[in-house]
mmCIF file with all atom_site columns, C-alpha atoms in Angstrom:
data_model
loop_
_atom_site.group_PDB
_atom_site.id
_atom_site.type_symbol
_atom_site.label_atom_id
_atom_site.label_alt_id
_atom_site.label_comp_id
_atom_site.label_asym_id
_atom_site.label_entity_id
_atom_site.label_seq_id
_atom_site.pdbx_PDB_ins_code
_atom_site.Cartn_x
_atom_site.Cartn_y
_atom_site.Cartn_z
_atom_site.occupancy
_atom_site.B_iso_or_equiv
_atom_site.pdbx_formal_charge
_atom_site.auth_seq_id
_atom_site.auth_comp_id
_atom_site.auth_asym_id
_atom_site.auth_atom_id
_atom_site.pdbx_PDB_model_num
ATOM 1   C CA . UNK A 1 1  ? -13.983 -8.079  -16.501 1.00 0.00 ? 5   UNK A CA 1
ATOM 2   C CA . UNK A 1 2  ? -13.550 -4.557  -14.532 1.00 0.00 ? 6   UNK A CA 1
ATOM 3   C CA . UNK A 1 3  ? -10.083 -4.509  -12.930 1.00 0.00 ? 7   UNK A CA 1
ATOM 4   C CA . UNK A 1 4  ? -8.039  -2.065  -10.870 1.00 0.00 ? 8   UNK A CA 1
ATOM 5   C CA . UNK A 1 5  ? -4.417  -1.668  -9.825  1.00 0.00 ? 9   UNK A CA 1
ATOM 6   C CA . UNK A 1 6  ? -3.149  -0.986  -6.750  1.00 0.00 ? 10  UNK A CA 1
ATOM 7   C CA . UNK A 1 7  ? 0.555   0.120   -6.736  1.00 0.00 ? 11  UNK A CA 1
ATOM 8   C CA . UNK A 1 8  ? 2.465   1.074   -3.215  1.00 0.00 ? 12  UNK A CA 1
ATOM 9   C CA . UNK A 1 9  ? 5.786   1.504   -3.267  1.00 0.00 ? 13  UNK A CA 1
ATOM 10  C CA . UNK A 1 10 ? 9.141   2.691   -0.750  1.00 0.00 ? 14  UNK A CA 1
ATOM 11  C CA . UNK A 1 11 ? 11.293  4.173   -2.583  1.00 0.00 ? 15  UNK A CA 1
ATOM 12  C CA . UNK A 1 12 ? 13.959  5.896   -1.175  1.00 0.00 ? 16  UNK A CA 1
ATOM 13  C CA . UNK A 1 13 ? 15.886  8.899   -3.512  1.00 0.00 ? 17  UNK A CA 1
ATOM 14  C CA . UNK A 1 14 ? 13.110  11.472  -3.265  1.00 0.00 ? 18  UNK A CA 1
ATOM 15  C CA . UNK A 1 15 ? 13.441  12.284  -7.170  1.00 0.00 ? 19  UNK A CA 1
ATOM 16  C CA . UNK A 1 16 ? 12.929  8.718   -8.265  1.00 0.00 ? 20  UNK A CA 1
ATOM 17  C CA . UNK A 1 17 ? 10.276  8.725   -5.881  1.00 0.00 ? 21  UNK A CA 1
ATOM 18  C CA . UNK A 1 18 ? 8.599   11.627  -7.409  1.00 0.00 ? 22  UNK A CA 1
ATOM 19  C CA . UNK A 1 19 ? 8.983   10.347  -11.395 1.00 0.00 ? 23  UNK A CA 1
ATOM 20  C CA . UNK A 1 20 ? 6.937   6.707   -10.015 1.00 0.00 ? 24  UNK A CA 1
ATOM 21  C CA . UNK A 1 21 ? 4.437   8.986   -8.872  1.00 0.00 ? 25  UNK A CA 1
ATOM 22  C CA . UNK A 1 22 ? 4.202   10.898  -11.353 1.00 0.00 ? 26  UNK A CA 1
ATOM 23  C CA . UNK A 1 23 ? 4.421   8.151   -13.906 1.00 0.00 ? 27  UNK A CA 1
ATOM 24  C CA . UNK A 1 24 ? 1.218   6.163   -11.958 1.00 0.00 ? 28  UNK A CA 1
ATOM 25  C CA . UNK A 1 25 ? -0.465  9.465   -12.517 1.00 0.00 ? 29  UNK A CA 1
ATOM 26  C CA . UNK A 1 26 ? -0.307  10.038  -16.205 1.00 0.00 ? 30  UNK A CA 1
ATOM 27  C CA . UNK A 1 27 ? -0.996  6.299   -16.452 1.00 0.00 ? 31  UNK A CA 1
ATOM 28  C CA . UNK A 1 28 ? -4.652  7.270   -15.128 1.00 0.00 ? 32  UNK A CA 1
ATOM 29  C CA . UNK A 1 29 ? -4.187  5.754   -11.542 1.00 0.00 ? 33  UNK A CA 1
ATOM 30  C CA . UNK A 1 30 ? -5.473  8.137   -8.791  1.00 0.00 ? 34  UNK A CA 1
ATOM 31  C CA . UNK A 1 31 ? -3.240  9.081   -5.534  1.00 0.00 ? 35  UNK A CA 1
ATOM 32  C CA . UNK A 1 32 ? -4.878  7.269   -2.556  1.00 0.00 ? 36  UNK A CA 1
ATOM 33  C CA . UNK A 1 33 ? -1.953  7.404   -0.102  1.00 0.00 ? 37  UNK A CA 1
ATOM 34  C CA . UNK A 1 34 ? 1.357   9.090   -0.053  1.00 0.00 ? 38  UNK A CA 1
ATOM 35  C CA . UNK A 1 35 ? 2.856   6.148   -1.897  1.00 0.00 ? 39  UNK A CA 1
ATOM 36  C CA . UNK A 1 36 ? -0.116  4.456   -3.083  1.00 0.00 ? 40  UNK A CA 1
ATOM 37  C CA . UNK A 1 37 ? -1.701  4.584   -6.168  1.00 0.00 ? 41  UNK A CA 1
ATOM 38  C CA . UNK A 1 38 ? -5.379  2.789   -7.607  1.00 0.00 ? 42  UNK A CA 1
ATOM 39  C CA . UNK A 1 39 ? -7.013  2.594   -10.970 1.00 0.00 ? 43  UNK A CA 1
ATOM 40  C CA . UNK A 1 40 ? -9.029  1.166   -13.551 1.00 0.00 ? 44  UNK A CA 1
ATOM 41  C CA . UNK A 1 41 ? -6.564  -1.256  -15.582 1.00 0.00 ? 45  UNK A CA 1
ATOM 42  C CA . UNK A 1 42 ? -6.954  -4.053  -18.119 1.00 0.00 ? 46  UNK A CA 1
ATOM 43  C CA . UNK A 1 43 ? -3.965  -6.257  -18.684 1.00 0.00 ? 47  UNK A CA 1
ATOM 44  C CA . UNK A 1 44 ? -2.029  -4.668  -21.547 1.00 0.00 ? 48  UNK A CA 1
ATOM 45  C CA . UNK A 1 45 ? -2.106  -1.141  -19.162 1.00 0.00 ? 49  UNK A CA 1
ATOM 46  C CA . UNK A 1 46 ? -0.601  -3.535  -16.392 1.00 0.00 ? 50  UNK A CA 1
ATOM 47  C CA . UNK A 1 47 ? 2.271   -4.699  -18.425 1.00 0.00 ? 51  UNK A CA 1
ATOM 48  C CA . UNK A 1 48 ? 2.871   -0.974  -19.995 1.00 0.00 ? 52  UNK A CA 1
ATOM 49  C CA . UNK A 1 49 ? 2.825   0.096   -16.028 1.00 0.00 ? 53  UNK A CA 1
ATOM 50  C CA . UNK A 1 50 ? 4.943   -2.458  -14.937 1.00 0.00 ? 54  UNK A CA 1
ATOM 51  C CA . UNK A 1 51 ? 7.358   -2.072  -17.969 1.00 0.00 ? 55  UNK A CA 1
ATOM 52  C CA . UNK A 1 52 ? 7.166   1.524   -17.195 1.00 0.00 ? 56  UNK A CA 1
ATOM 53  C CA . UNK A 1 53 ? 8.031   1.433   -12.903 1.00 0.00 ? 57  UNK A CA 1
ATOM 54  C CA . UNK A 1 54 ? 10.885  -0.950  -14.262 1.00 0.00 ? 58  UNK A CA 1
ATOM 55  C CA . UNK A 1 55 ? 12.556  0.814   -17.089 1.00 0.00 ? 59  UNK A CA 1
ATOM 56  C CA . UNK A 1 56 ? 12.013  3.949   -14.180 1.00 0.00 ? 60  UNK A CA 1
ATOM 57  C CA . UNK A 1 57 ? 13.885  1.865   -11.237 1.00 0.00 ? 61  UNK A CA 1
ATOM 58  C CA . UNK A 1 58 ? 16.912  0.668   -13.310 1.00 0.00 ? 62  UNK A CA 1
ATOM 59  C CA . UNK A 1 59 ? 20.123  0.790   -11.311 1.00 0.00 ? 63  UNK A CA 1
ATOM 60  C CA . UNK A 1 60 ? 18.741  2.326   -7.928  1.00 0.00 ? 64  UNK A CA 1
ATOM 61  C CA . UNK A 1 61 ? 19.137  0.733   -4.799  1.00 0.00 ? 65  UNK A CA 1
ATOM 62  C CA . UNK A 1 62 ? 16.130  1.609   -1.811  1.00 0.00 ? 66  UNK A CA 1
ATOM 63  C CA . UNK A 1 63 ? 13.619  0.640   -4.249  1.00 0.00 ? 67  UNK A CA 1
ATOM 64  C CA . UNK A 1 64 ? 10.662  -1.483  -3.725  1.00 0.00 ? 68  UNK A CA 1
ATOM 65  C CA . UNK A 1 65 ? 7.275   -1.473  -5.430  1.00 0.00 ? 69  UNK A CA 1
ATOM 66  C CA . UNK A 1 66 ? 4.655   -3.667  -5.321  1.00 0.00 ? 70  UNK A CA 1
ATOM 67  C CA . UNK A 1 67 ? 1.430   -4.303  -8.071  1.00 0.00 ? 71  UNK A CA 1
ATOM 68  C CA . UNK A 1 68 ? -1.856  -5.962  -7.109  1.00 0.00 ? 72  UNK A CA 1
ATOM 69  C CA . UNK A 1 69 ? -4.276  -6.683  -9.713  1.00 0.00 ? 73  UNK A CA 1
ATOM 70  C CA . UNK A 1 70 ? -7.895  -6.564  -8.105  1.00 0.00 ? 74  UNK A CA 1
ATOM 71  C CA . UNK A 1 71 ? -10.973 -7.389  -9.535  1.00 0.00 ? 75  UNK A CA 1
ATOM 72  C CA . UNK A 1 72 ? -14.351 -5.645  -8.779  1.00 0.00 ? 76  UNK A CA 1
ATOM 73  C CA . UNK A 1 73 ? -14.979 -7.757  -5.663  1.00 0.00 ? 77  UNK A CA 1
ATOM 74  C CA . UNK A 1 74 ? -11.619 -7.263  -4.134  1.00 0.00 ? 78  UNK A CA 1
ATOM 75  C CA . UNK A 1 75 ? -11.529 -3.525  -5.309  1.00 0.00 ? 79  UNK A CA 1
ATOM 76  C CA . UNK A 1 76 ? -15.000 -3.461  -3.283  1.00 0.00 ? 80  UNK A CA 1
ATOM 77  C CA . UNK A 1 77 ? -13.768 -4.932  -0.396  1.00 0.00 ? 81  UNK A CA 1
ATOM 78  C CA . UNK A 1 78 ? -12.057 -1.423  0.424   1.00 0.00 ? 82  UNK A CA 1
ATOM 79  C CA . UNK A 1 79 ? -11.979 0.058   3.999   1.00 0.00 ? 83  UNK A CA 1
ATOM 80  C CA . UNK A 1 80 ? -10.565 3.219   4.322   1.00 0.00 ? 84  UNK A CA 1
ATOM 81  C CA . UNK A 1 81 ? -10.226 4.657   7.764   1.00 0.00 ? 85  UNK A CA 1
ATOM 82  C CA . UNK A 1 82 ? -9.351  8.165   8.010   1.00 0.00 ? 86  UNK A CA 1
ATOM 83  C CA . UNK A 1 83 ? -8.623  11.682  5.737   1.00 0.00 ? 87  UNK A CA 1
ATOM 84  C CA . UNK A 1 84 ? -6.097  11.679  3.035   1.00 0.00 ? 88  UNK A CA 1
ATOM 85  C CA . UNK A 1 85 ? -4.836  14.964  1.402   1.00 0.00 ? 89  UNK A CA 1
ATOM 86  C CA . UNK A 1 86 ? -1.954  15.102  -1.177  1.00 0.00 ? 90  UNK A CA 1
ATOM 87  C CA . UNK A 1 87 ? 1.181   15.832  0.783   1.00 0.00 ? 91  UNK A CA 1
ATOM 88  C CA . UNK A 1 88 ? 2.607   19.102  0.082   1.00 0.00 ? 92  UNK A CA 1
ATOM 89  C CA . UNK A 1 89 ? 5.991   18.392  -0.235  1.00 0.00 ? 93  UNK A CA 1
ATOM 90  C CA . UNK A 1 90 ? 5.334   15.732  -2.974  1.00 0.00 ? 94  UNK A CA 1
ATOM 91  C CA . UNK A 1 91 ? 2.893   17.735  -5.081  1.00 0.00 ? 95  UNK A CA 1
ATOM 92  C CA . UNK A 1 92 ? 3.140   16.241  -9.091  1.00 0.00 ? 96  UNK A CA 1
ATOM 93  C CA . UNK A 1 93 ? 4.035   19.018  -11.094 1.00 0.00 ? 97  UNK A CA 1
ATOM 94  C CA . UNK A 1 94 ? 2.887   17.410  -14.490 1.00 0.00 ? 98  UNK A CA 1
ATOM 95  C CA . UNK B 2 1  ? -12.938 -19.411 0.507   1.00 0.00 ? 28  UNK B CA 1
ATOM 96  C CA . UNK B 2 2  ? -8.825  -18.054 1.064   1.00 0.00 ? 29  UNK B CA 1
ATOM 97  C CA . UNK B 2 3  ? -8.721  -14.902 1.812   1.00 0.00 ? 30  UNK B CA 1
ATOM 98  C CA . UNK B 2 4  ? -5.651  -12.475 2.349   1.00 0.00 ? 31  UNK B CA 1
ATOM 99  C CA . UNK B 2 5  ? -5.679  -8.660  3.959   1.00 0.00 ? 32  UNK B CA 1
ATOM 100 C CA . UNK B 2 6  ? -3.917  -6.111  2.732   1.00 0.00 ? 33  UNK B CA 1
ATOM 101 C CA . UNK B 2 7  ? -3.573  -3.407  5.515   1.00 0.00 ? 34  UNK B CA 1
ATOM 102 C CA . UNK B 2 8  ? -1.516  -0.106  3.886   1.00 0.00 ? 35  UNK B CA 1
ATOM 103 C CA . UNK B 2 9  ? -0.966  3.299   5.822   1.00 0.00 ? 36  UNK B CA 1
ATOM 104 C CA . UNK B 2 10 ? 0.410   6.743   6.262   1.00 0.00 ? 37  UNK B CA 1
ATOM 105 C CA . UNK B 2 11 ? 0.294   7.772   9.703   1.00 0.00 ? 38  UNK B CA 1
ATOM 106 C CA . UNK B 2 12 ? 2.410   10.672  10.666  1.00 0.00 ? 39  UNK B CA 1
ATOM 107 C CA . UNK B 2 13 ? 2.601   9.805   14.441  1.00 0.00 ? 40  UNK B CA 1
ATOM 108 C CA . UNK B 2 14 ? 6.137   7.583   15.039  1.00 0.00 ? 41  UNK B CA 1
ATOM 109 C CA . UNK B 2 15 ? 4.485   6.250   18.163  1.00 0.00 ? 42  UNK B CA 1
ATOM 110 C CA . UNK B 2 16 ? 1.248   5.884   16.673  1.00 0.00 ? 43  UNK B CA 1
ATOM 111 C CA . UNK B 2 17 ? 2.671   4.451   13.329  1.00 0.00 ? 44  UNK B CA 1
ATOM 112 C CA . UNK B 2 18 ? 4.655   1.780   15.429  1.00 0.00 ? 45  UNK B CA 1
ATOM 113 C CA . UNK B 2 19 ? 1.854   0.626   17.158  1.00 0.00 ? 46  UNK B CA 1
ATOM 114 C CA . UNK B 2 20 ? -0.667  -0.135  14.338  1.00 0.00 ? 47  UNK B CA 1
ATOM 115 C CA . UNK B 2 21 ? 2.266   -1.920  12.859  1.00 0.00 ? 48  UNK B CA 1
ATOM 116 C CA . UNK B 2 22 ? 3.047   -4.087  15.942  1.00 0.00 ? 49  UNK B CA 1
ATOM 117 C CA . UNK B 2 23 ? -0.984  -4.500  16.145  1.00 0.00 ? 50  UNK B CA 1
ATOM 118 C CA . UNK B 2 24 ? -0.663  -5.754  12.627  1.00 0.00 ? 51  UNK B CA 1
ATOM 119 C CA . UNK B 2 25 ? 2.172   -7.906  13.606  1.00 0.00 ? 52  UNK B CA 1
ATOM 120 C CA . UNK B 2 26 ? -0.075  -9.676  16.321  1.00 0.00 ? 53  UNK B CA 1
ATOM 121 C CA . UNK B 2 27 ? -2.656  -10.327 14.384  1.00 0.00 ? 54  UNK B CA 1
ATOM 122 C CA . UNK B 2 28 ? -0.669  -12.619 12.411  1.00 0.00 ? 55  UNK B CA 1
ATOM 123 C CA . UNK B 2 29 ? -0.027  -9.792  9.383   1.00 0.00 ? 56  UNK B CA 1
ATOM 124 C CA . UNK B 2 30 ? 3.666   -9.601  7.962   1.00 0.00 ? 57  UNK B CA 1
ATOM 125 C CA . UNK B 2 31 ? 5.494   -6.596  6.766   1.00 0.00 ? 58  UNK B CA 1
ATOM 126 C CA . UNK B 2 32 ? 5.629   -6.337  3.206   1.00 0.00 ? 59  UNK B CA 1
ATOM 127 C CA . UNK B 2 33 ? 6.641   -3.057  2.881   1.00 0.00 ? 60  UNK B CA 1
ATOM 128 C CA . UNK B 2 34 ? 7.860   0.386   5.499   1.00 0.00 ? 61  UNK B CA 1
ATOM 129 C CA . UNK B 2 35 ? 3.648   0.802   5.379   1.00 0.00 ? 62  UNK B CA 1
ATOM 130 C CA . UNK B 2 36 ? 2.131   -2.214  4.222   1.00 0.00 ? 63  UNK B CA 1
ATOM 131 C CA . UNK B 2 37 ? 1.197   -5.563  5.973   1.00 0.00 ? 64  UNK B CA 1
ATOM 132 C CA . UNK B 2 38 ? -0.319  -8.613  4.279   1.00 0.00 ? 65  UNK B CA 1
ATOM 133 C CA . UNK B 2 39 ? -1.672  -11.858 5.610   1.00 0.00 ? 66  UNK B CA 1
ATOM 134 C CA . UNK B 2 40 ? -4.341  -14.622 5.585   1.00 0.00 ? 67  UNK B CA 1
ATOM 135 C CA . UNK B 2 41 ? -7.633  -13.631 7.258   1.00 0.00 ? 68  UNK B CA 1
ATOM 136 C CA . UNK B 2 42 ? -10.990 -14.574 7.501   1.00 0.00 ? 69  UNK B CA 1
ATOM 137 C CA . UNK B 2 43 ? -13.817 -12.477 7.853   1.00 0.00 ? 70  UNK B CA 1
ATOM 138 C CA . UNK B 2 44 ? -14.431 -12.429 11.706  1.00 0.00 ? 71  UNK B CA 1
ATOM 139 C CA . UNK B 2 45 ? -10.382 -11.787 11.489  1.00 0.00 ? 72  UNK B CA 1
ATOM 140 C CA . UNK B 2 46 ? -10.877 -8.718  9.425   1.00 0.00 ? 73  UNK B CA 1
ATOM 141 C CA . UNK B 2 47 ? -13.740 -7.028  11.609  1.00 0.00 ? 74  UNK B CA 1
ATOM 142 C CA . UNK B 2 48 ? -11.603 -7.271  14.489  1.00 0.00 ? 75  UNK B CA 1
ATOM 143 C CA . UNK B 2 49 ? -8.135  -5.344  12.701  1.00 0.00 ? 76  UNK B CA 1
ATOM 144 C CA . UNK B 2 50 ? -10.747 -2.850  11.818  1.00 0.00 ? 77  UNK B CA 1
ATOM 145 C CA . UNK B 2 51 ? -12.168 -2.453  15.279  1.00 0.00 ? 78  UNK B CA 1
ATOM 146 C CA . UNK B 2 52 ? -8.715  -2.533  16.784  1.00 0.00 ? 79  UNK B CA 1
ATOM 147 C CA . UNK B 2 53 ? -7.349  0.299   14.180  1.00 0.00 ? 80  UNK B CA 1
ATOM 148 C CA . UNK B 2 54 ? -10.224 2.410   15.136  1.00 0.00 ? 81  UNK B CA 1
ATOM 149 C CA . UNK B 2 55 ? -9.075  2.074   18.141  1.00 0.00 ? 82  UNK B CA 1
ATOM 150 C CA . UNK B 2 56 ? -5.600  2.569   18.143  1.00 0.00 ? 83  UNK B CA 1
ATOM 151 C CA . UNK B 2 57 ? -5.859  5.829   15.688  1.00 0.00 ? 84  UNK B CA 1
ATOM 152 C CA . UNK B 2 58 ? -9.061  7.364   17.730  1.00 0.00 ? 85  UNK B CA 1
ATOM 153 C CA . UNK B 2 59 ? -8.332  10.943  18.375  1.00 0.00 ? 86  UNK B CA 1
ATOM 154 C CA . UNK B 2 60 ? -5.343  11.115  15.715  1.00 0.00 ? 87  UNK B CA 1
ATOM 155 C CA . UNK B 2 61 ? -4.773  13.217  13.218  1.00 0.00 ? 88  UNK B CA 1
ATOM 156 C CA . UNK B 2 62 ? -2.556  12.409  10.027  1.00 0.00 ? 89  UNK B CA 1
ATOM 157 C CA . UNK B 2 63 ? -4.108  9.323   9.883   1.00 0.00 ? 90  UNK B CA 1
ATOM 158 C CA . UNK B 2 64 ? -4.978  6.918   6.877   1.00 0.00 ? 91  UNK B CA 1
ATOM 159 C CA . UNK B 2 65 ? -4.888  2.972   6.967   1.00 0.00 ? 92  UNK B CA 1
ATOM 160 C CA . UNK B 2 66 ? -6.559  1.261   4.118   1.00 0.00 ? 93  UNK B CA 1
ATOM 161 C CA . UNK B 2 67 ? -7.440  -2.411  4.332   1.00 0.00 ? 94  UNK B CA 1
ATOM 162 C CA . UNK B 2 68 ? -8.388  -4.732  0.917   1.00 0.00 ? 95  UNK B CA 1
ATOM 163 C CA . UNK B 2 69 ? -9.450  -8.191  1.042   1.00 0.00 ? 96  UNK B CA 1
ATOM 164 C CA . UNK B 2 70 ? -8.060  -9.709  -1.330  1.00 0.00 ? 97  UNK B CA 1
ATOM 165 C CA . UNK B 2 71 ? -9.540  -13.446 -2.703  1.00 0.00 ? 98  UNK B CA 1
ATOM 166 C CA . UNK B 2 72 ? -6.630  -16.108 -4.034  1.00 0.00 ? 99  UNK B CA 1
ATOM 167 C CA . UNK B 2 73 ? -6.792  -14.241 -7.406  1.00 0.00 ? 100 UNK B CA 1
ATOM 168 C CA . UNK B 2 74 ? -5.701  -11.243 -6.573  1.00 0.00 ? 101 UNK B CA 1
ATOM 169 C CA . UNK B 2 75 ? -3.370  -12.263 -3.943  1.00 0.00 ? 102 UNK B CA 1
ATOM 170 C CA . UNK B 2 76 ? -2.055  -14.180 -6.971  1.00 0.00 ? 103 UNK B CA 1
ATOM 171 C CA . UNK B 2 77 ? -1.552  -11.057 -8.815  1.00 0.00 ? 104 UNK B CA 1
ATOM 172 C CA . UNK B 2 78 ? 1.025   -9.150  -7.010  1.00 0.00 ? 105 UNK B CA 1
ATOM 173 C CA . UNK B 2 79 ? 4.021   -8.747  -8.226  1.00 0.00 ? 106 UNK B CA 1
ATOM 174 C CA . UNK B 2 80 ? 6.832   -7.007  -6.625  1.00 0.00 ? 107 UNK B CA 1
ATOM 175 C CA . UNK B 2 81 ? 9.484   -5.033  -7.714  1.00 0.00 ? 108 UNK B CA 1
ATOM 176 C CA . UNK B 2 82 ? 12.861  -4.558  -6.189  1.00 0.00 ? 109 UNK B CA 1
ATOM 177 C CA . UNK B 2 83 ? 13.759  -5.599  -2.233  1.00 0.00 ? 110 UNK B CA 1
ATOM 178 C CA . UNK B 2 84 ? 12.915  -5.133  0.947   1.00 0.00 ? 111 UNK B CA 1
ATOM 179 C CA . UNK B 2 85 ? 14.540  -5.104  4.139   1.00 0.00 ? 112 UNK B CA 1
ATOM 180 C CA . UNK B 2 86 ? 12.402  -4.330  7.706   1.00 0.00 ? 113 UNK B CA 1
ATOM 181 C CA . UNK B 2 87 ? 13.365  -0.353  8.385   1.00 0.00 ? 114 UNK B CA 1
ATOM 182 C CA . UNK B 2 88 ? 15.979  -0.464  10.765  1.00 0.00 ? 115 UNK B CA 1
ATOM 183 C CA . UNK B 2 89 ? 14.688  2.538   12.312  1.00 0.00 ? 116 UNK B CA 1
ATOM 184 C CA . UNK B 2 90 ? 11.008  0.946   12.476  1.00 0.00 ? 117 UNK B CA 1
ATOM 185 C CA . UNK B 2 91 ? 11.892  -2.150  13.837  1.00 0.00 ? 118 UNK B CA 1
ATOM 186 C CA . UNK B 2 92 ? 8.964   -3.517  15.571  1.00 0.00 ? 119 UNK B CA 1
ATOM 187 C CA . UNK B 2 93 ? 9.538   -4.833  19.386  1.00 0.00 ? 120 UNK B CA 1
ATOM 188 C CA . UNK B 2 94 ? 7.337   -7.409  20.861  1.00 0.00 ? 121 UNK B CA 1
#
């Protein structure tokens, strides 16, 4: 079955915020807000991600992050209304 | 069918940003995160946040709200990761 991962998060401390992001990113997920993140997943990816984000978040307050696992109808259900460019100030360097 | 919406944005507008989430907020959505609501809906529910966004975020720039319908399953999915507290300096007033 084709599945997909949404991750948005708040995170507060502007480095930590920057490592999630640019964790997400070499995990293959694609930058669809400025702190959301969606991609093809299958269930082992999920658990490295969410291994990953936790191992990440350890011991920092101002931190929430949230995974939704969405198959192809929800994934297709998308609306998107208006642009999005990458921010500037929160470029990945990678 | 059950059906939840999950309404995410980055609007760089304060104003503008407080009044999609109040919006949200009256149409029976709850903060989940800063930039995130989530609720039940049904379909005639859903066409009428999208209409009202529109609305709301005509003539706007810096604007990006995403909306995903998300069945049982995938509202099942999410799992969350840390806390969250309503923004004190967000704090919607109704």
């Amino acid at each position: 079955m084709e599945l997909y991962l949404l991750v948005i998060y708040d995170i507060s401390d502007d480095d930590l915020r920057n490592r999630v992001a640019s964790f997400l990113k070499t995990m293959g997920l694609r930058r669809i807000q400025r702190s959301a993140f969606l991609g093809p997943t299958t269930p082992s990816l999920n658990r490295e991600i969410e291994a990953g984000i936790r191992r990440l978040v350890r011991g920092y307050d101002g931190v929430n992050v949230q995974m939704f696992t969405l198959t192809k109808t929800c994934y297709n259900s998308r609306i998107v209304i208006g642009d999005f460019r990458e921010p500037e100030d929160e470029i990945v360097l990678t």
